[in-house]
PDB file of C-alpha atoms in Angstrom:
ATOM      1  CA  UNK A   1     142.663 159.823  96.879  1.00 43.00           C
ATOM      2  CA  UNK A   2     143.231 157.056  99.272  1.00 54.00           C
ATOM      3  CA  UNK A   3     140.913 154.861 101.226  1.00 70.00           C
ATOM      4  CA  UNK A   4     137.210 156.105 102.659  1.00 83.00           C
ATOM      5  CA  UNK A   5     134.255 154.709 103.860  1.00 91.00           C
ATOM      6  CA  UNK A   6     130.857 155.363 102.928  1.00 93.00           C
ATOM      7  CA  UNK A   7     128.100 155.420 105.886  1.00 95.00           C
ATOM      8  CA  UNK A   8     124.241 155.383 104.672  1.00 97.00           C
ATOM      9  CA  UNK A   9     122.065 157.763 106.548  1.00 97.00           C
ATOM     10  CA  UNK A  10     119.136 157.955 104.374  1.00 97.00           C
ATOM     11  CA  UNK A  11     117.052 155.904 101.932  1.00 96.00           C
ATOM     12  CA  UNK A  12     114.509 157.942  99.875  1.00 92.00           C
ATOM     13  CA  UNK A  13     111.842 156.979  97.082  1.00 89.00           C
ATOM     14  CA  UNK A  14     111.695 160.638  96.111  1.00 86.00           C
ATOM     15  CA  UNK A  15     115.127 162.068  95.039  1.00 82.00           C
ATOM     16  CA  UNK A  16     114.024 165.219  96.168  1.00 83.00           C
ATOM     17  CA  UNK A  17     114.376 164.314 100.009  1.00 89.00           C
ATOM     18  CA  UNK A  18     118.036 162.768  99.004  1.00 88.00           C
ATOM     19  CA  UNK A  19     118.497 166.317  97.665  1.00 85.00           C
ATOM     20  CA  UNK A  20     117.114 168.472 100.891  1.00 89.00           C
ATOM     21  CA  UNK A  21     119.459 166.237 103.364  1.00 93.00           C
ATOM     22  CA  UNK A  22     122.517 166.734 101.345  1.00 88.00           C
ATOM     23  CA  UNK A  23     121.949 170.498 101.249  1.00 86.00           C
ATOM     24  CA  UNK A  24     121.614 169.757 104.965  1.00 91.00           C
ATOM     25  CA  UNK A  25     124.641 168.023 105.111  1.00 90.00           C
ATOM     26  CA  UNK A  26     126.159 170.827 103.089  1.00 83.00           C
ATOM     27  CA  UNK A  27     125.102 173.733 105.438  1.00 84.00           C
ATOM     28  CA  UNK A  28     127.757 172.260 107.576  1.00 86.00           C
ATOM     29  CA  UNK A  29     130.357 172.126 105.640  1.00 78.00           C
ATOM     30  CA  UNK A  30     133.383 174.619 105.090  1.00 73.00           C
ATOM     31  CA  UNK A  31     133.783 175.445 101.638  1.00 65.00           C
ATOM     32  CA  UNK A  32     137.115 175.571 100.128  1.00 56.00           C
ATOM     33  CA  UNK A  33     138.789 177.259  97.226  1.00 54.00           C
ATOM     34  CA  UNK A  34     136.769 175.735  94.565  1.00 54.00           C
ATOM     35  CA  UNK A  35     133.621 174.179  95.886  1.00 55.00           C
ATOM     36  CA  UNK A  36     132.434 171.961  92.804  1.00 58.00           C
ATOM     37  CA  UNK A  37     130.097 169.348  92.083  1.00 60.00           C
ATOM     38  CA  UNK A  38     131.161 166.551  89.904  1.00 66.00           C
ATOM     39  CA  UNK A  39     127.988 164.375  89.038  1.00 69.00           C
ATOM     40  CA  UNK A  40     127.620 160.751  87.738  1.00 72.00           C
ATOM     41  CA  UNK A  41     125.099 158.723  86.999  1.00 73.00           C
ATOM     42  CA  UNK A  42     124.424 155.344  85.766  1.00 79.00           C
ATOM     43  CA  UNK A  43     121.505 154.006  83.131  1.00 80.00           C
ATOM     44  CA  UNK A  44     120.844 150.556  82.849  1.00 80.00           C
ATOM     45  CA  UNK A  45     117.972 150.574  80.601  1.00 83.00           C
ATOM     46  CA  UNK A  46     117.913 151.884  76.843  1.00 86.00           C
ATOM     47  CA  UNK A  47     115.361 154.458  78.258  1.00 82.00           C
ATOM     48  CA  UNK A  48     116.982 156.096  80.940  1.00 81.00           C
ATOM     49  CA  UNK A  49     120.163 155.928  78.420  1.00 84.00           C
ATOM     50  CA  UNK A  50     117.830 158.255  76.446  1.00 85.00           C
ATOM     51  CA  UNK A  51     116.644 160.605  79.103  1.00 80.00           C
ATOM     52  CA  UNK A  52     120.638 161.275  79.985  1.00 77.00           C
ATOM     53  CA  UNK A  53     121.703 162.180  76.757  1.00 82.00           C
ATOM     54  CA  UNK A  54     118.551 164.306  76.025  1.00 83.00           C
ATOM     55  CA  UNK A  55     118.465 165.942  79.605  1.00 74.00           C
ATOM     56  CA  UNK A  56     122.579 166.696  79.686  1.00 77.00           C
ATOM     57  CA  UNK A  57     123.650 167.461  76.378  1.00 81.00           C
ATOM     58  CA  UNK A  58     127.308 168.588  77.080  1.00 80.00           C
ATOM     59  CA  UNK A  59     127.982 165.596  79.611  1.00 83.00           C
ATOM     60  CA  UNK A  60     130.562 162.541  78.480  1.00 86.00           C
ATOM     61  CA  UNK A  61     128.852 159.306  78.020  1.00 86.00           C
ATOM     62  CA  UNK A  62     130.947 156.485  78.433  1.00 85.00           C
ATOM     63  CA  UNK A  63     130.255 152.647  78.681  1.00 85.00           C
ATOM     64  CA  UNK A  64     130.814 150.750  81.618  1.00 82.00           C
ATOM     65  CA  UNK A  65     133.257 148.917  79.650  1.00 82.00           C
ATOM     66  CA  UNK A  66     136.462 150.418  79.406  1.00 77.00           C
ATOM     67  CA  UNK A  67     137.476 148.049  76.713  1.00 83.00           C
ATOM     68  CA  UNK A  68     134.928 149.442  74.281  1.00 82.00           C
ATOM     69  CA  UNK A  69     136.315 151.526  71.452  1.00 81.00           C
ATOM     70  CA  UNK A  70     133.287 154.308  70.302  1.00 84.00           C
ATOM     71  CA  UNK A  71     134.049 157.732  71.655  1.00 84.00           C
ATOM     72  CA  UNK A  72     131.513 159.704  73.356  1.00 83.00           C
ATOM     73  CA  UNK A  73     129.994 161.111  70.420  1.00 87.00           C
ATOM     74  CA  UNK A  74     129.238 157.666  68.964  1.00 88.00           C
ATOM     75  CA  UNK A  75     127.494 156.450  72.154  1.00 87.00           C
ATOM     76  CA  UNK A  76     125.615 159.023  72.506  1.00 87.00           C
ATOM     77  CA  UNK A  77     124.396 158.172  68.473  1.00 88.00           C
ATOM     78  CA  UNK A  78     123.923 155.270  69.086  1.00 86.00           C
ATOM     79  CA  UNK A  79     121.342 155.729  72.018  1.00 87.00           C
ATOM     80  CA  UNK A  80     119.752 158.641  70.002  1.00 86.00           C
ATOM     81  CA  UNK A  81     119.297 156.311  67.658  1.00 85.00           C
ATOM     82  CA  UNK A  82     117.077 153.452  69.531  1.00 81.00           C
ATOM     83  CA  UNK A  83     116.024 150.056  69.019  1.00 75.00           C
ATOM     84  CA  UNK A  84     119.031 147.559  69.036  1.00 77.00           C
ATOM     85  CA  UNK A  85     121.543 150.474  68.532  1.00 75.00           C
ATOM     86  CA  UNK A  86     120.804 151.609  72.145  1.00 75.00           C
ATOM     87  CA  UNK A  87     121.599 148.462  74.359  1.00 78.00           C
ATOM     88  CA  UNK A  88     124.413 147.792  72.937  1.00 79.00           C
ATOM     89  CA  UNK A  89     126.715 149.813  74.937  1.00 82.00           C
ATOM     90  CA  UNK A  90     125.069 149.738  78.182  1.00 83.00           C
ATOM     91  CA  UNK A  91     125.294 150.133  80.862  1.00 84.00           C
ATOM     92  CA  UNK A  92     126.991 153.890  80.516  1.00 85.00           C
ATOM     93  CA  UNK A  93     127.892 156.550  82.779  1.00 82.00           C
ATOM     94  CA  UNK A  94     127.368 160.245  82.637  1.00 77.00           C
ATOM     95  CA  UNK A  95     130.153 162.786  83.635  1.00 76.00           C
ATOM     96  CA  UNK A  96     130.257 166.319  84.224  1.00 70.00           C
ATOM     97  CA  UNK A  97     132.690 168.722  85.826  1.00 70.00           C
ATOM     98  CA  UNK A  98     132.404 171.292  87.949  1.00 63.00           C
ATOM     99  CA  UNK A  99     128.849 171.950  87.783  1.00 59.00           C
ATOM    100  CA  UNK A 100     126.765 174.006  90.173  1.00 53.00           C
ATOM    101  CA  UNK A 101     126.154 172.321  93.654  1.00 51.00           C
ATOM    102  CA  UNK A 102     122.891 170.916  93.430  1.00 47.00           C
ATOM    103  CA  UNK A 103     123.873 167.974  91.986  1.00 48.00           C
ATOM    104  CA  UNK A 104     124.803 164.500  92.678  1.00 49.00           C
ATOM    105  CA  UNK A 105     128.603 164.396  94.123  1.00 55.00           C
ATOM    106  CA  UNK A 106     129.705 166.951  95.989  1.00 57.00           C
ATOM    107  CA  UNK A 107     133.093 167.237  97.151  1.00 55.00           C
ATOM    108  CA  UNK A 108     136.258 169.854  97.908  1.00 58.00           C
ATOM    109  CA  UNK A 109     135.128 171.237 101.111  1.00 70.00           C
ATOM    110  CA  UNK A 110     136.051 170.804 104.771  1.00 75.00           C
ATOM    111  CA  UNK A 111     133.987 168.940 107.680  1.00 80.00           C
ATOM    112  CA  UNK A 112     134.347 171.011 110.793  1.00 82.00           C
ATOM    113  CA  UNK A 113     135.445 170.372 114.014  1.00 82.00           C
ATOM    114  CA  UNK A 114     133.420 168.434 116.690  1.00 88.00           C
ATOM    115  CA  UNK A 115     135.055 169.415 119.971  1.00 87.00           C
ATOM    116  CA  UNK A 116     132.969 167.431 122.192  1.00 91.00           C
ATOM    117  CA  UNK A 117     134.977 164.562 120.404  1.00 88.00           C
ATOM    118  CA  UNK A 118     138.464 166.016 120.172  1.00 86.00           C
ATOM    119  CA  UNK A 119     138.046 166.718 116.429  1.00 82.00           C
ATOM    120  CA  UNK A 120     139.836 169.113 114.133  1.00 83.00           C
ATOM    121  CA  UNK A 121     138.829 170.184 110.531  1.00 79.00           C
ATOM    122  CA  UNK A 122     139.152 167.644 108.225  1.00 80.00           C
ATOM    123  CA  UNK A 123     139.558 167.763 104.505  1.00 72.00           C
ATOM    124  CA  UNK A 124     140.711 164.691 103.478  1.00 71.00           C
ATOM    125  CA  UNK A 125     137.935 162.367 102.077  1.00 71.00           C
ATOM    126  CA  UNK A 126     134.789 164.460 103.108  1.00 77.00           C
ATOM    127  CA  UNK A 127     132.316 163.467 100.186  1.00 82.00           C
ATOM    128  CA  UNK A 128     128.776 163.161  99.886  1.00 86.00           C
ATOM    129  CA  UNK A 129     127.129 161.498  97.855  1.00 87.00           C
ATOM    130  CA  UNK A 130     123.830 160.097  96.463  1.00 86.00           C
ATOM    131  CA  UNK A 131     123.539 156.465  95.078  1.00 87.00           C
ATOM    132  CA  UNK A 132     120.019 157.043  92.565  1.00 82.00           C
ATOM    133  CA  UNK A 133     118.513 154.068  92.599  1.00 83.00           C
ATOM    134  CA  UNK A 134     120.473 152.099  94.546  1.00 87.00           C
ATOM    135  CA  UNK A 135     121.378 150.860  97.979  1.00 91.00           C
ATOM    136  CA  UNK A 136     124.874 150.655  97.827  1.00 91.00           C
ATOM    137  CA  UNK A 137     127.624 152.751  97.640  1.00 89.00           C
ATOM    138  CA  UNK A 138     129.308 151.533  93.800  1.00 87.00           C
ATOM    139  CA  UNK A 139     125.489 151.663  92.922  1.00 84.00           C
ATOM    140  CA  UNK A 140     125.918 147.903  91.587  1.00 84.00           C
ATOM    141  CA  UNK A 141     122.502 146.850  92.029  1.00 84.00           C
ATOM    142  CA  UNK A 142     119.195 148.576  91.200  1.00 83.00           C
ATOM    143  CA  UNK A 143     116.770 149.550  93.628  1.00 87.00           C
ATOM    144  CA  UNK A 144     113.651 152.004  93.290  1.00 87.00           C
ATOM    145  CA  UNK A 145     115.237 154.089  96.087  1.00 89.00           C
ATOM    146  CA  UNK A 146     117.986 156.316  95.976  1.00 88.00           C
ATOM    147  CA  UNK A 147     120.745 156.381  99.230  1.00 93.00           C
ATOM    148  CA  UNK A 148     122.676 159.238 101.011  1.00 94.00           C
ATOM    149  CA  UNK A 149     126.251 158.102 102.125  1.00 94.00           C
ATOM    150  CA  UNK A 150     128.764 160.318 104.165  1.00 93.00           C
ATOM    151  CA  UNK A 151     131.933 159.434 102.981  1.00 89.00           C
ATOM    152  CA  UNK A 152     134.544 159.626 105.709  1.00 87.00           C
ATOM    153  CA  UNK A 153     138.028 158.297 106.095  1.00 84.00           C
ATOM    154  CA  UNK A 154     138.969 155.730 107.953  1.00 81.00           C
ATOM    155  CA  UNK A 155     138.784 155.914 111.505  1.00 79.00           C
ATOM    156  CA  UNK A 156     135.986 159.022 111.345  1.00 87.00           C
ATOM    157  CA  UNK A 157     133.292 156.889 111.950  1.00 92.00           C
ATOM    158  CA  UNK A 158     132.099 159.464 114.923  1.00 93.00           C
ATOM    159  CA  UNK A 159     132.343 162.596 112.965  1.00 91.00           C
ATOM    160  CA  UNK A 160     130.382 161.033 110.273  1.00 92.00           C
ATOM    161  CA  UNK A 161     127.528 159.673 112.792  1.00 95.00           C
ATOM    162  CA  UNK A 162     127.739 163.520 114.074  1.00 93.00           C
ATOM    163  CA  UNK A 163     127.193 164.925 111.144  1.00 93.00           C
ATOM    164  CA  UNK A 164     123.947 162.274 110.657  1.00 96.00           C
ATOM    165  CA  UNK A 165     122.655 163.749 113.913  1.00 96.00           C
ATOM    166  CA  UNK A 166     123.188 167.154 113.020  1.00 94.00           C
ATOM    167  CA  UNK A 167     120.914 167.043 110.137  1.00 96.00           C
ATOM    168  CA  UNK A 168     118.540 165.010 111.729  1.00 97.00           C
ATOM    169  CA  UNK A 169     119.335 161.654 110.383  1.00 97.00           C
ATOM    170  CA  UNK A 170     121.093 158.603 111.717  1.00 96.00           C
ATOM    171  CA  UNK A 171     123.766 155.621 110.278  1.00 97.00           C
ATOM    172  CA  UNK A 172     121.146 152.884 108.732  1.00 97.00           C
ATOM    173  CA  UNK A 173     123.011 150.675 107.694  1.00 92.00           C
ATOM    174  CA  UNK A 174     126.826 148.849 107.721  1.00 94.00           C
ATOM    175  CA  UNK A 175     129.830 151.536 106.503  1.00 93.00           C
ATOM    176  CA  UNK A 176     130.635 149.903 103.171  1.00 92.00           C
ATOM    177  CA  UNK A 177     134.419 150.285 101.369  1.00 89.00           C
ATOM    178  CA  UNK A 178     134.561 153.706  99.349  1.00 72.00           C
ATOM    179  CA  UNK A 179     136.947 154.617  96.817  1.00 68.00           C
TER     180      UNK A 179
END
């Protein structure tokens, strides 16, 4: 996939507003063949463990910890279950594939081109993404706010500050290391 940067342009309490910039965002963009979302999301806490496995029943559940042996129909048991059962494998992530857009990671579409800065398409790490409940990009810490990045590659800082501007927004904070 190779190296991109992440640039903030938004911090929201209400996921909602996250949602309406990225469709924003996404108004600019030039789809490509197959224009997918691929959401994940983290839970931390035995309860929202609980609301992901009730709210997506046909998403993977796996633990943070890649050493752990249960599949992901015993995780998900085990947070069905409650009580004790339900902490011990957290934190988990939920998966899905190719969903509908109107989720939380969007990708496989181009950026256009900006010719007041000498800019062609680009396809090559032009993600968006939403960190819920959290401030930074890997979503490592826990905040009651939820964060809109533009991923970019390196050296696309000023397409992804255009794009900011286009939508109305602006960077807020430092570009942290993507994936």
């Amino acid at each position: 996939m190779g190296a991109s940067n992440a640039l903030p342009i938004m911090r929201a309490s209400d996921l909602v507003n996250a949602h309406q910039a990225v469709h924003r965002l996404l108004s600019l963009a030039i789809p490509m063949d197959k224009f997918h979302v691929s959401p994940e999301a983290q839970a931390r806490t035995p309860a929202e463990a609980q609301d992901m496995v009730t709210a997506f029943p046909k998403a993977t559940i796996s633990p943070d910890d890649h050493y752990r042996p249960e599949s992901n129909a015993e995780i998900r048991r085990m947070i069905s279950a409650g009580g004790l059962a339900v902490a011990t494998p957290l934190p988990v992530t939920l998966h899905l594939e190719t969903q509908p857009v109107g989720s939380i990671h969007w990708d496989f579409f181009s950026r256009p081109a900006v010719s007041e800065l000498g800019l062609e398409i680009r396809n090559k790490n032009a993600y968006i993404q939403i960190a819920i409940n959290s401030e930074d990009v890997h979503q490592e810490t826990s905040a009651p706010i939820h964060t809109v990045f533009i991923r970019f590659r390196v050296g696309d800082m000023a397409r992804a500050e255009w794009l900011a501007r286009q939508v109305g927004l602006q960077p807020i904070g430092p570009v942290e290391c993507g994936w």
